[in-house]
PDB file of C-alpha atoms in Angstrom:
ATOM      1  CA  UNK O   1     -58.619 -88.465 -30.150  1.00 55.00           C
ATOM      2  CA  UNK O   2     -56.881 -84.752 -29.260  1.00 56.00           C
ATOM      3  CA  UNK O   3     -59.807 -82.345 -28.331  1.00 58.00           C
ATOM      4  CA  UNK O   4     -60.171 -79.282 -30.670  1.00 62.00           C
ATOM      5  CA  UNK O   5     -58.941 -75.914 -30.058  1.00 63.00           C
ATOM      6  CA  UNK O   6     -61.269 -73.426 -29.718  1.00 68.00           C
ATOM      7  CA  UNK O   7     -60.039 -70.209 -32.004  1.00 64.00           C
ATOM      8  CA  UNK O   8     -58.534 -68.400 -28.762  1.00 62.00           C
ATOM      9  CA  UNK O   9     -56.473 -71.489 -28.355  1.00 69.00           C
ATOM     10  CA  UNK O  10     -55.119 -71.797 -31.157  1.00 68.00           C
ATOM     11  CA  UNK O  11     -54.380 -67.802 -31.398  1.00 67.00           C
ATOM     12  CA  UNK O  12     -52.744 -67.855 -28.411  1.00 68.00           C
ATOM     13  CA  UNK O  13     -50.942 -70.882 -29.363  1.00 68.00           C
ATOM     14  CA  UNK O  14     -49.221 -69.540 -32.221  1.00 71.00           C
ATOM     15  CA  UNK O  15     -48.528 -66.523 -30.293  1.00 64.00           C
ATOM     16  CA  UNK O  16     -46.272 -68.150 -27.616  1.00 68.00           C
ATOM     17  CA  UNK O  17     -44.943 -70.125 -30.577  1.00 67.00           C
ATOM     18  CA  UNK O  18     -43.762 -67.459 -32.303  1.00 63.00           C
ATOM     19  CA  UNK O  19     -42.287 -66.078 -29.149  1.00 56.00           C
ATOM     20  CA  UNK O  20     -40.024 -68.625 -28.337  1.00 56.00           C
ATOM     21  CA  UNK O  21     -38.528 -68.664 -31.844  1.00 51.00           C
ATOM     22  CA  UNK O  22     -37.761 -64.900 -31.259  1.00 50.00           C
ATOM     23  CA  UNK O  23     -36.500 -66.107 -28.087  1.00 48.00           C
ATOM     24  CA  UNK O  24     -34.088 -68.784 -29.906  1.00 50.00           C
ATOM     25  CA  UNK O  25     -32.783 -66.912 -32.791  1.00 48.00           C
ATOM     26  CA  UNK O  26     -31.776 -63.393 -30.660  1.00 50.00           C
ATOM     27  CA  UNK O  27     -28.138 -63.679 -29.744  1.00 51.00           C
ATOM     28  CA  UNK O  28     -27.166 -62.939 -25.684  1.00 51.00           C
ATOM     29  CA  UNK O  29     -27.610 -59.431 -25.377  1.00 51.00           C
ATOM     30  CA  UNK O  30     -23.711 -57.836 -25.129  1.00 50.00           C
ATOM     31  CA  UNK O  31     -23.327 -55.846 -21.628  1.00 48.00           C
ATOM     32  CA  UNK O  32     -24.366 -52.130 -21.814  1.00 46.00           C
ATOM     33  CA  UNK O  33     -26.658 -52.965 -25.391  1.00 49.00           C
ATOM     34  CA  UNK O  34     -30.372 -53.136 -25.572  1.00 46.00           C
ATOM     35  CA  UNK O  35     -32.469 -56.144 -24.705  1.00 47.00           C
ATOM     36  CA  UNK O  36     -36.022 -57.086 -24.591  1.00 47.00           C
ATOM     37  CA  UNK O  37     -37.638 -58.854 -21.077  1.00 46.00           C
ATOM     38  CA  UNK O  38     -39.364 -62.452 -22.180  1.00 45.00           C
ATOM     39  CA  UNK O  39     -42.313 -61.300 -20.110  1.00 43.00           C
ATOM     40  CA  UNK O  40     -43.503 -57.104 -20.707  1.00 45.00           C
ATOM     41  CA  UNK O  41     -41.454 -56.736 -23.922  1.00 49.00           C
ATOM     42  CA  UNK O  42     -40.418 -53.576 -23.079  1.00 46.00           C
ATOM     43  CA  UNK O  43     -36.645 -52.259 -23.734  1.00 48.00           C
ATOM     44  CA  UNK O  44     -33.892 -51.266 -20.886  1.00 49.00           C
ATOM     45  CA  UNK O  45     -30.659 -51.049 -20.800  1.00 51.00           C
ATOM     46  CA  UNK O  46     -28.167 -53.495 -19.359  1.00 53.00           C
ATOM     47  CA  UNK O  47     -26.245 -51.410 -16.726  1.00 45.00           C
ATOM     48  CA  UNK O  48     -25.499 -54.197 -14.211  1.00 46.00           C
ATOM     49  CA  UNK O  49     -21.749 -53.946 -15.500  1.00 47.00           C
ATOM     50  CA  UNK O  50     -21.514 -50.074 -15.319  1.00 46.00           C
ATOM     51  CA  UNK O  51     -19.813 -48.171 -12.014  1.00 42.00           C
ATOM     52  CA  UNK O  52     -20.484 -45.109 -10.853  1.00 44.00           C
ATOM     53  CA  UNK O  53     -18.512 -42.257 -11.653  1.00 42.00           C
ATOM     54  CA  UNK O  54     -17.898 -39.678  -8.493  1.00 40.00           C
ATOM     55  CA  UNK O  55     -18.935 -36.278  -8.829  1.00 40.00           C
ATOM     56  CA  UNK O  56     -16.105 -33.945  -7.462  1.00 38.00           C
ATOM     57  CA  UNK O  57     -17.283 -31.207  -5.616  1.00 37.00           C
ATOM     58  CA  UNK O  58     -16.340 -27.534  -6.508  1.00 40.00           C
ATOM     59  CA  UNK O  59     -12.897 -26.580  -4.512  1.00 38.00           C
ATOM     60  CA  UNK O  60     -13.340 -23.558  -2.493  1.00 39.00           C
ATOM     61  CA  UNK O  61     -11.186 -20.390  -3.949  1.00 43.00           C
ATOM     62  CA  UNK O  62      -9.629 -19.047  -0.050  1.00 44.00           C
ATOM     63  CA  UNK O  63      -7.978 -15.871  -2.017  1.00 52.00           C
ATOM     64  CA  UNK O  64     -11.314 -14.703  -3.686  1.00 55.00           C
ATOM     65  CA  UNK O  65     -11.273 -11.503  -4.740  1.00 61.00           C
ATOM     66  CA  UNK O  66     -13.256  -9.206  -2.247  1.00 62.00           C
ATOM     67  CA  UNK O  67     -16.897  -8.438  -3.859  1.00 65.00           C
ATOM     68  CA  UNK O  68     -17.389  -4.882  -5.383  1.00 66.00           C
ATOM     69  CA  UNK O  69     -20.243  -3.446  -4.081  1.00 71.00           C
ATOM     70  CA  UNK O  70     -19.006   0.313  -3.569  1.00 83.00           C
ATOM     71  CA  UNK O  71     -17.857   2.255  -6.497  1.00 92.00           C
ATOM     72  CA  UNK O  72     -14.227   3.050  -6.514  1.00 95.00           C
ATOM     73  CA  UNK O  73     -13.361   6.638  -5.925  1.00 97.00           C
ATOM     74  CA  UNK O  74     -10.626   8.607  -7.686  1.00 98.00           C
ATOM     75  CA  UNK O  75      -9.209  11.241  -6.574  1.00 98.00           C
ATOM     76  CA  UNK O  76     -10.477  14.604  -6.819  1.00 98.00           C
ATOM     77  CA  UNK O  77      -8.769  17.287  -9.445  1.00 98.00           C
ATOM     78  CA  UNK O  78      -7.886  19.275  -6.521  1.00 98.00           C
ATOM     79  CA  UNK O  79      -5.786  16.733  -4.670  1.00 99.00           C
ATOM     80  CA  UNK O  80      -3.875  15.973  -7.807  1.00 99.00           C
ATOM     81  CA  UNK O  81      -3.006  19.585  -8.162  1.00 99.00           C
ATOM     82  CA  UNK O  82      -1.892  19.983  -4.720  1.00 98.00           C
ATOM     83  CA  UNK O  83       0.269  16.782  -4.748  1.00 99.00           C
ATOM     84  CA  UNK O  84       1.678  17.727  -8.009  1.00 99.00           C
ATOM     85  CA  UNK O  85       3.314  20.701  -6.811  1.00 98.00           C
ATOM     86  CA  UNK O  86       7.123  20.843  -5.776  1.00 98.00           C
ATOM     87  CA  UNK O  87       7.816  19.616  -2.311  1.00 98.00           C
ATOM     88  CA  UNK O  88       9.363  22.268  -0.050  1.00 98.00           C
ATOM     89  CA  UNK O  89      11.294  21.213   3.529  1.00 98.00           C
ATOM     90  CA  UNK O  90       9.797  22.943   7.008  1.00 98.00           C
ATOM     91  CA  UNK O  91      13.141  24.378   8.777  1.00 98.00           C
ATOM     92  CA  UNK O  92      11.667  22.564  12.307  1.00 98.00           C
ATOM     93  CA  UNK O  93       9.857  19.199  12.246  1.00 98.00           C
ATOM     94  CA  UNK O  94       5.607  18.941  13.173  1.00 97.00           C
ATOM     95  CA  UNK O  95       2.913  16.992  14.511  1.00 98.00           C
ATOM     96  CA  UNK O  96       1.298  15.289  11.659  1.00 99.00           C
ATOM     97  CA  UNK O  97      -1.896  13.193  11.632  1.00 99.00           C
ATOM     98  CA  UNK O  98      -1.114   9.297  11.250  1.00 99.00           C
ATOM     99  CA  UNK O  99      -4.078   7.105  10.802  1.00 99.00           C
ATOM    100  CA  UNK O 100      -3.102   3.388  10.842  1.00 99.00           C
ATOM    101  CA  UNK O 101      -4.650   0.236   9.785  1.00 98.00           C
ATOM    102  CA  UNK O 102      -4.792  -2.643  12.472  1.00 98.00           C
ATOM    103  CA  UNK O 103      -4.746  -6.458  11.210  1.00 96.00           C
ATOM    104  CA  UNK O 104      -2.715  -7.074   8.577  1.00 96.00           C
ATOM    105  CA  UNK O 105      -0.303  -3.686   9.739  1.00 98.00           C
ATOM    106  CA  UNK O 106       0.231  -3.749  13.352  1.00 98.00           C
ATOM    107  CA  UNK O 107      -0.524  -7.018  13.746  1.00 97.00           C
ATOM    108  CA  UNK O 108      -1.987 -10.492  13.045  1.00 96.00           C
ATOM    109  CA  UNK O 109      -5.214 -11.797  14.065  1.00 93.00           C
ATOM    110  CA  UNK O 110      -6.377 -15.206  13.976  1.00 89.00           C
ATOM    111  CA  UNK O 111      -9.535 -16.104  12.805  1.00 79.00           C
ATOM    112  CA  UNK O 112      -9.795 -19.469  14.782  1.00 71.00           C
ATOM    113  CA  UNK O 113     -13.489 -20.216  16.354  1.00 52.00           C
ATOM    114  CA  UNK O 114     -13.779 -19.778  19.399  1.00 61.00           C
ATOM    115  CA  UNK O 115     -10.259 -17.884  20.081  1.00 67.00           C
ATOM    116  CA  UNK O 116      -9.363 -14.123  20.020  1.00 75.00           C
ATOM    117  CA  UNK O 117      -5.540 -14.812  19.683  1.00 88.00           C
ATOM    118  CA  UNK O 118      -3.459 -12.183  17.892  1.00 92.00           C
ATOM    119  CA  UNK O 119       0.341 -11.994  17.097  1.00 96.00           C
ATOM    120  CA  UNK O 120       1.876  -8.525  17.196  1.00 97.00           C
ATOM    121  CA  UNK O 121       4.369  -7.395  14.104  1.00 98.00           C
ATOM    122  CA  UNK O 122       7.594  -6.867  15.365  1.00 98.00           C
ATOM    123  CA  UNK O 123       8.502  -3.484  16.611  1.00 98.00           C
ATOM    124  CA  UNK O 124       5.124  -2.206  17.255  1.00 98.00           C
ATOM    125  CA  UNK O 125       5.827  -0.635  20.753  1.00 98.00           C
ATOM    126  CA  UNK O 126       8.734   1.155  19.059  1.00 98.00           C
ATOM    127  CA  UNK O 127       6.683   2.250  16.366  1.00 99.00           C
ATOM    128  CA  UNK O 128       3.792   3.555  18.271  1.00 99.00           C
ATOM    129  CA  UNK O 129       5.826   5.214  21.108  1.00 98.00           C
ATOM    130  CA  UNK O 130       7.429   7.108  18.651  1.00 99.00           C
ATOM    131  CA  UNK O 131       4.169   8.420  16.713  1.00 99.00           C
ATOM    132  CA  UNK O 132       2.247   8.856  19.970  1.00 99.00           C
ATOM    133  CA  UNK O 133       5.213  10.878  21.225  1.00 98.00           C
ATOM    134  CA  UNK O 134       5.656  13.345  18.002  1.00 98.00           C
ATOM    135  CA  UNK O 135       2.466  12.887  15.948  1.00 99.00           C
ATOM    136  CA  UNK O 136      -1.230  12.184  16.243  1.00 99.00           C
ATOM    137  CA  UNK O 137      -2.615   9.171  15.925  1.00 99.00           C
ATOM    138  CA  UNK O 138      -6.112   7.690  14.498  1.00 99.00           C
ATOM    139  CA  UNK O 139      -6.832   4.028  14.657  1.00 99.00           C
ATOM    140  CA  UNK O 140      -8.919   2.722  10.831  1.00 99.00           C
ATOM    141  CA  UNK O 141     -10.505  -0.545  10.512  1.00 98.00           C
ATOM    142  CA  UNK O 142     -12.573  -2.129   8.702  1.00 96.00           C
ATOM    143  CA  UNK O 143     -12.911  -5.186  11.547  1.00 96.00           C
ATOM    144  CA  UNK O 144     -16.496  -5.478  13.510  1.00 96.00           C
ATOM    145  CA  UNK O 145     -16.317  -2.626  16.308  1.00 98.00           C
ATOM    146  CA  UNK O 146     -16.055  -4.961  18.525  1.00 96.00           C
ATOM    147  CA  UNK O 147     -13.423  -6.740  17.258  1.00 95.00           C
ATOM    148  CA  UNK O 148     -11.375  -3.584  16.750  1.00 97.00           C
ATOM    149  CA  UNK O 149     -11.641  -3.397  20.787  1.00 96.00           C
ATOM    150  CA  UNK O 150     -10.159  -6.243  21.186  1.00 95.00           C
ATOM    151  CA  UNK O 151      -7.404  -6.037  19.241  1.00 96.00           C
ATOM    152  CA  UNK O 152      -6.471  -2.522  20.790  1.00 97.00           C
ATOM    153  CA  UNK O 153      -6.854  -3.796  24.193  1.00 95.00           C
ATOM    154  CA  UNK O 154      -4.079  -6.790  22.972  1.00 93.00           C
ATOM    155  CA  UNK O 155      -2.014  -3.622  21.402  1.00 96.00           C
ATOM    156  CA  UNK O 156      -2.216  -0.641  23.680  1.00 97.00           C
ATOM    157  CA  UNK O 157      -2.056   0.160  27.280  1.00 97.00           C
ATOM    158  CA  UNK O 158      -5.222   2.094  28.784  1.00 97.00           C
ATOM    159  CA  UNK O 159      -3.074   5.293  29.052  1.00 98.00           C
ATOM    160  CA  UNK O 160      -1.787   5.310  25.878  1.00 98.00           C
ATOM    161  CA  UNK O 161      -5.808   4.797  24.194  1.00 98.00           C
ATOM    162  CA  UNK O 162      -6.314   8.149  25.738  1.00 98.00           C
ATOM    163  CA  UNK O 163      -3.650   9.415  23.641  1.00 98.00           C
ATOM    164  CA  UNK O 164      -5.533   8.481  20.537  1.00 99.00           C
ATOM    165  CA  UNK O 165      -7.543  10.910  18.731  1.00 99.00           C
ATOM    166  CA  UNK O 166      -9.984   8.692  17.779  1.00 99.00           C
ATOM    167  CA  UNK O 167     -10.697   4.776  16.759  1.00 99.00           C
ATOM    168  CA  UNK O 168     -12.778   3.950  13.976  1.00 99.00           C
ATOM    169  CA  UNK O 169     -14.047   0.395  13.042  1.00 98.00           C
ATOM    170  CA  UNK O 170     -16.603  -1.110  10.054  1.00 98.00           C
ATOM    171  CA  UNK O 171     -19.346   1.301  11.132  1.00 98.00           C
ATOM    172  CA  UNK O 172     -17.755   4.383   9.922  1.00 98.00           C
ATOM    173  CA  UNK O 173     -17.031   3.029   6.198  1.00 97.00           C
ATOM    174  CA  UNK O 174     -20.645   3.989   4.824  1.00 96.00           C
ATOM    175  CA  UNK O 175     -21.375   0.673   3.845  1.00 95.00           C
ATOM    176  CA  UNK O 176     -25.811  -0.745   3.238  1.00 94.00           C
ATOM    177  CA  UNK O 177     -26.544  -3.383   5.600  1.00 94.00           C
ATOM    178  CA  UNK O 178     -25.800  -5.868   3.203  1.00 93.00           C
ATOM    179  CA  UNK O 179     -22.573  -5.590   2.467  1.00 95.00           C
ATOM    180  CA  UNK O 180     -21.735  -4.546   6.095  1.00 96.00           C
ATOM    181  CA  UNK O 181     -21.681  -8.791   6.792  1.00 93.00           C
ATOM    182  CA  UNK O 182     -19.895  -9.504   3.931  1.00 94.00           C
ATOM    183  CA  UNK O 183     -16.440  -9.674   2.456  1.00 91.00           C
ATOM    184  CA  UNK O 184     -16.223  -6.881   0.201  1.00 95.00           C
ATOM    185  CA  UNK O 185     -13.776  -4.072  -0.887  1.00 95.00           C
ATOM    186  CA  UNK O 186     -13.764  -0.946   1.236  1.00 97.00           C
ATOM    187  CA  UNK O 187     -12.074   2.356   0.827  1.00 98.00           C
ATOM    188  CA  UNK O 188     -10.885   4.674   3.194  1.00 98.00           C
ATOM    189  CA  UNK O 189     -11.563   8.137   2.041  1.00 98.00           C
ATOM    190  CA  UNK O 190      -9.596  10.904   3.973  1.00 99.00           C
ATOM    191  CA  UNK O 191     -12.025  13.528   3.220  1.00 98.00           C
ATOM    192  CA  UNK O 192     -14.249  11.336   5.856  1.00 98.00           C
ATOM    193  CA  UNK O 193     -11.431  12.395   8.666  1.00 98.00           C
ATOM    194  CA  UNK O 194     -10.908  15.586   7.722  1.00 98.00           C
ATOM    195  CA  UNK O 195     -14.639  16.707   7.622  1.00 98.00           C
ATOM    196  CA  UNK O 196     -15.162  14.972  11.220  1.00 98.00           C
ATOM    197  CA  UNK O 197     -15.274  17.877  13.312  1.00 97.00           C
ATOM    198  CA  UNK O 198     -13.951  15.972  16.339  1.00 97.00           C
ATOM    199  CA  UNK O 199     -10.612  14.795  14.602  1.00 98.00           C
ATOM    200  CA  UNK O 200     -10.206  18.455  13.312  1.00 98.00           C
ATOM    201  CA  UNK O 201     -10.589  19.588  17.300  1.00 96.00           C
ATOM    202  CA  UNK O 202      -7.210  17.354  17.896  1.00 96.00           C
ATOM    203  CA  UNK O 203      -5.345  19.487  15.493  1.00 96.00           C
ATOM    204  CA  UNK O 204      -2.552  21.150  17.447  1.00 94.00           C
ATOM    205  CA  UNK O 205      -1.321  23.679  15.665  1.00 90.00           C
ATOM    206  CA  UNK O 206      -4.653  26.255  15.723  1.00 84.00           C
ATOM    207  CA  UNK O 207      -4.364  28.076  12.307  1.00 88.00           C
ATOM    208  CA  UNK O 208      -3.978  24.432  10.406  1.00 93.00           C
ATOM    209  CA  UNK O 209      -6.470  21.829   9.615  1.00 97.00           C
ATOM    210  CA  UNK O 210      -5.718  18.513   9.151  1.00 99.00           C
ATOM    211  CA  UNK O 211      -5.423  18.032   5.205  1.00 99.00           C
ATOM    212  CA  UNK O 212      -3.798  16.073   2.716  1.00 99.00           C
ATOM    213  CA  UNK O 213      -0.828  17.978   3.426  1.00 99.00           C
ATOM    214  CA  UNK O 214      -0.213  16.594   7.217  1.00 99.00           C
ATOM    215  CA  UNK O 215      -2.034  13.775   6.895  1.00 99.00           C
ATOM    216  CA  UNK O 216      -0.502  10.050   6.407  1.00 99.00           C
ATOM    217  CA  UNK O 217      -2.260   6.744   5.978  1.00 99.00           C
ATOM    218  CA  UNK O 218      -0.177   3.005   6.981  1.00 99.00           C
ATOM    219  CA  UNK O 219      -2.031  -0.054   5.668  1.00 98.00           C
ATOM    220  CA  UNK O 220      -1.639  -2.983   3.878  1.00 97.00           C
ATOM    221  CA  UNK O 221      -4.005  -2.421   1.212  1.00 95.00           C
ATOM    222  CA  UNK O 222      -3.450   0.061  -1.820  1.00 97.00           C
ATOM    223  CA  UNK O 223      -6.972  -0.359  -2.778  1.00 97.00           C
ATOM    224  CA  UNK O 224      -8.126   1.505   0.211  1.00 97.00           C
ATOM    225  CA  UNK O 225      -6.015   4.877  -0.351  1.00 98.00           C
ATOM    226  CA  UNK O 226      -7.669   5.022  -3.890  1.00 98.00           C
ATOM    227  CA  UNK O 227      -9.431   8.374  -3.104  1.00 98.00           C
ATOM    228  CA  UNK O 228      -6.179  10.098  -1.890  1.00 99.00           C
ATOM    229  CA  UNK O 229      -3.139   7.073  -3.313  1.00 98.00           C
ATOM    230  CA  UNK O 230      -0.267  10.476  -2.435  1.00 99.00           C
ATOM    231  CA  UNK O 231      -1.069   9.755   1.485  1.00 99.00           C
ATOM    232  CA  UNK O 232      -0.862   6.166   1.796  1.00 99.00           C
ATOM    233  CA  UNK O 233       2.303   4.584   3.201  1.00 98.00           C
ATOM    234  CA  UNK O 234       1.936   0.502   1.810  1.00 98.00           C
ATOM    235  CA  UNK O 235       3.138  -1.790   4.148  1.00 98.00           C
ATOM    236  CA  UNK O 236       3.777  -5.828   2.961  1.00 97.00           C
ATOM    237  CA  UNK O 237       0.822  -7.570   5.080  1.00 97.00           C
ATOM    238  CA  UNK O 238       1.913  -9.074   8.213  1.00 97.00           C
ATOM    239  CA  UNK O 239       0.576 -12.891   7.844  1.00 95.00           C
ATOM    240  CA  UNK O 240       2.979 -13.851  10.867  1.00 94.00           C
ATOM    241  CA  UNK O 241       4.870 -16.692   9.009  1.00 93.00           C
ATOM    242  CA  UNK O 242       8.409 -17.444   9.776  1.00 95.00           C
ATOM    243  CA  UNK O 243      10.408 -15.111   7.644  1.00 95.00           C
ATOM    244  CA  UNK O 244       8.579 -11.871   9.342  1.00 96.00           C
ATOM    245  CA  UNK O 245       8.693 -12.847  13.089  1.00 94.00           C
ATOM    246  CA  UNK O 246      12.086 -13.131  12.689  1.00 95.00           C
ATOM    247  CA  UNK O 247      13.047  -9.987  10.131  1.00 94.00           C
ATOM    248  CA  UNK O 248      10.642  -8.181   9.229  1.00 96.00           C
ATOM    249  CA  UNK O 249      11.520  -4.221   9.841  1.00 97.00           C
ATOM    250  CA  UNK O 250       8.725  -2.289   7.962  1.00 98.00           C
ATOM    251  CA  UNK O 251       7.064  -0.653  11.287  1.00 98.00           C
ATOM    252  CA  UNK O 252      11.380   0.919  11.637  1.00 98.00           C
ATOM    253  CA  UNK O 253      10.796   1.828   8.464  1.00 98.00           C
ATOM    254  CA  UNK O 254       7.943   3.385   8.359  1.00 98.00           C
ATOM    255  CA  UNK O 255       9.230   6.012  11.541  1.00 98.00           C
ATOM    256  CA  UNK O 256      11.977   6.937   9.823  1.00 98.00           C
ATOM    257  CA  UNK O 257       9.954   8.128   7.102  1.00 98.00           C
ATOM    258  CA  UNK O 258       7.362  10.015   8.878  1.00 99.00           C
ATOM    259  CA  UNK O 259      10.667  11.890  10.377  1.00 98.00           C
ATOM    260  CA  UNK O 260      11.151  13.091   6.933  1.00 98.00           C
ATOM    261  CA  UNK O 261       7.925  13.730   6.128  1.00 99.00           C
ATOM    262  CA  UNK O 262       7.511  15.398   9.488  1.00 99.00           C
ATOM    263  CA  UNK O 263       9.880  18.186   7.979  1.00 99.00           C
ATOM    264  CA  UNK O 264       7.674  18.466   4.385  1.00 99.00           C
ATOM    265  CA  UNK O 265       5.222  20.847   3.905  1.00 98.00           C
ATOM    266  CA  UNK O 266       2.902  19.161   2.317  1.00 99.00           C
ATOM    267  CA  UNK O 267       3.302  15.112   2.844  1.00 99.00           C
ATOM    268  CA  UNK O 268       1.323  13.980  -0.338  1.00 99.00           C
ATOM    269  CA  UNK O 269       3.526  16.281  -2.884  1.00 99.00           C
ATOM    270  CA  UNK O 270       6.722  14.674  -1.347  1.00 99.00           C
ATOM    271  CA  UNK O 271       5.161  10.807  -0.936  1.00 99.00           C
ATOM    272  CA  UNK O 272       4.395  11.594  -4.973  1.00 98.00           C
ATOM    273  CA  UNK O 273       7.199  12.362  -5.705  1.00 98.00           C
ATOM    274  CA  UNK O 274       9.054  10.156  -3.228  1.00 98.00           C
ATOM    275  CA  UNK O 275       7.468   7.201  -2.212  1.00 98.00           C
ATOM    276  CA  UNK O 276       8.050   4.623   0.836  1.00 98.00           C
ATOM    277  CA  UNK O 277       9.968   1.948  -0.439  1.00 95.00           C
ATOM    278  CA  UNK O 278      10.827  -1.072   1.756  1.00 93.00           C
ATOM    279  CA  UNK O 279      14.150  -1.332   2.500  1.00 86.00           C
ATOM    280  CA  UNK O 280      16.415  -5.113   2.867  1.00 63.00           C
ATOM    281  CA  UNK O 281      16.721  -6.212   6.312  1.00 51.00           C
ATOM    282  CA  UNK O 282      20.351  -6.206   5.718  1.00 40.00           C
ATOM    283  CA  UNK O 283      20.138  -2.381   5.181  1.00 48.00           C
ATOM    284  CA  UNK O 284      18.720  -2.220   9.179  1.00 46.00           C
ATOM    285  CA  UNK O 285      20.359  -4.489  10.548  1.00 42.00           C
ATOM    286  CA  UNK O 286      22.884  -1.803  12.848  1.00 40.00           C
ATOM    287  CA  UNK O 287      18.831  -0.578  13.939  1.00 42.00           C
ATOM    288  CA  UNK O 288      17.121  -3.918  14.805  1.00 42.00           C
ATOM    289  CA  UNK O 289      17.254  -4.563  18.542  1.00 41.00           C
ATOM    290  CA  UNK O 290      19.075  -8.281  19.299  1.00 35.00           C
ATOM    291  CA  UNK O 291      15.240  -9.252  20.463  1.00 40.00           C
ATOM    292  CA  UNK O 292      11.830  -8.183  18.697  1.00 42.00           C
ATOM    293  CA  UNK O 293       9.183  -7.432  20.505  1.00 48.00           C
ATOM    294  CA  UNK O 294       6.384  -9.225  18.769  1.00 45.00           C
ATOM    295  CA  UNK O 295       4.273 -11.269  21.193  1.00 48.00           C
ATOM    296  CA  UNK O 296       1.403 -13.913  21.263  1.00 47.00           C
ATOM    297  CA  UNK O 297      -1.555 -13.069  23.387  1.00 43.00           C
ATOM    298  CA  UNK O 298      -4.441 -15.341  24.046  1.00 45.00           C
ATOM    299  CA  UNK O 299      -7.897 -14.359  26.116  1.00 39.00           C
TER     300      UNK O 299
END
């Protein structure tokens, strides 16, 4: 005779009952749908089927614009008068101040790590032979000061740094502390120069200051002029690639148009009115030496 079931039995007893017809009557759970365990009851989700999909990390823009951190000058009423005016021709050439960019104008420098290696545009010791012999020239950077060293020492003989009025680097481009380390947009501002009383000392002719009338700035960047844009002479940027080591002729350029505006009386009426415009190497080709003289140096 079967012993009785105590009530907890047969509670229990039903209970696993009834879970094993619940067990029975529920079709195979599909992949990816919801199913209930046979032992906690609680719901997941079947993922066994399901792969991964790869996050792709964010490229890395190399030609971000430079941050703005300064505000961008204009130029001042005054300059815009004086540039405006009509240019009138000296009857005997003169010494005017030339203040030139380095990488980028005169030459190339390599980033690598590790490496100071620079490649030199072609016709640079034409170039600055002839300003060093006629005008006065000022050395702008916006590289590390002592980067800017280096690069001269690569460019320039010892004799020919004494020549120089001056050389200026990062330090002199009034920028906070923060953005001093970082990649942001500078200006050179003229006025800067031409307030420095030890560039104004180097003036040669003694009842002239230097002024937006002798004074001519050679970069690679139009956004630096953008206090005085009548003095800036815009060269393309000198990236070393193929097509420039073997034709580029914007540094013979360049001297022939500080011999004409050698003879203006005021550079930034006639560069307003007549700006440098880069000429087809076709068009120099009787002027280009056989060989160029740019060069790869390595420390």
């Amino acid at each position: 005779m079967p012993k009785k079931l105590s009530k907890k039995q047969k509670a229990a007893t039903r209970a696993r009952e009834q879970a094993g017809t619940q067990t029975q009557t529920r079709p195979p759970a599909a992949p990816g749908q919801l199913r209930q365990t046979s032992l906690s009851g609680f719901v997941k989700r079947d993922v066994s089927h399901e792969i991964a999909k790869p996050i792709r990390p964010k490229q890395r823009d190399n030609k971000a614009p430079r941050s703005q951190v300064m505000e961008r000058p204009t130029p001042s009423q005054l300059y815009i008068q004086l540039a405006s005016q009509t240019p009138q021709q000296l009857s005997a050439p003169r010494a005017l101040l030339v203040v030139v960019d380095l990488n980028g104008t005169l030459l190339k420098r390599w980033k690598y790590s590790g490496t100071n290696k620079s490649t030199l545009r072609p016709h640079v010791h034409e170039f600055l032979d002839y300003v060093l012999a006629n005008h006065k020239l000022m050395i702008w950077s916006s590289a590390r000061p002592q980067n800017v060293n280096v690069m001269c020492t690569k460019l320039i003989t010892p004799e020919q740094r004494q020549k120089l009025v001056t050389i200026w680097a990062r330090d002199t481009l009034r920028l906070s502390p923060q953005a001093y380390d970082r990649k942001v947009q500078v200006y050179k501002q003229l006025s800067w120069i031409w307030n420095d009383s030890s560039v104004q000392a180097a003036n040669p002719h003694q009842k002239e200051m230097w002024s937006q009338s002798n004074t001519v700035l050679i970069d690679d960047s139009i956004d630096k002029a953008a206090s005085e844009p009548h003095n800036l002479v815009e060269v393309e940027e000198f990236e070393a690639h193929d097509r420039q080591i073997q034709s580029d002729t914007y540094l013979l350029e360049v001297k022939a148009y500080l011999q004409t505006l050698s003879l203006q009386g005021d550079v930034s009426a006639y560069m307003r009115s007549q700006p440098f415009k880069h000429s087809s190497a076709s068009q120099l080709s009787s002027r280009t030496a056989a060989g160029t003289d740019h060069v790869i140096f390595n420390d």
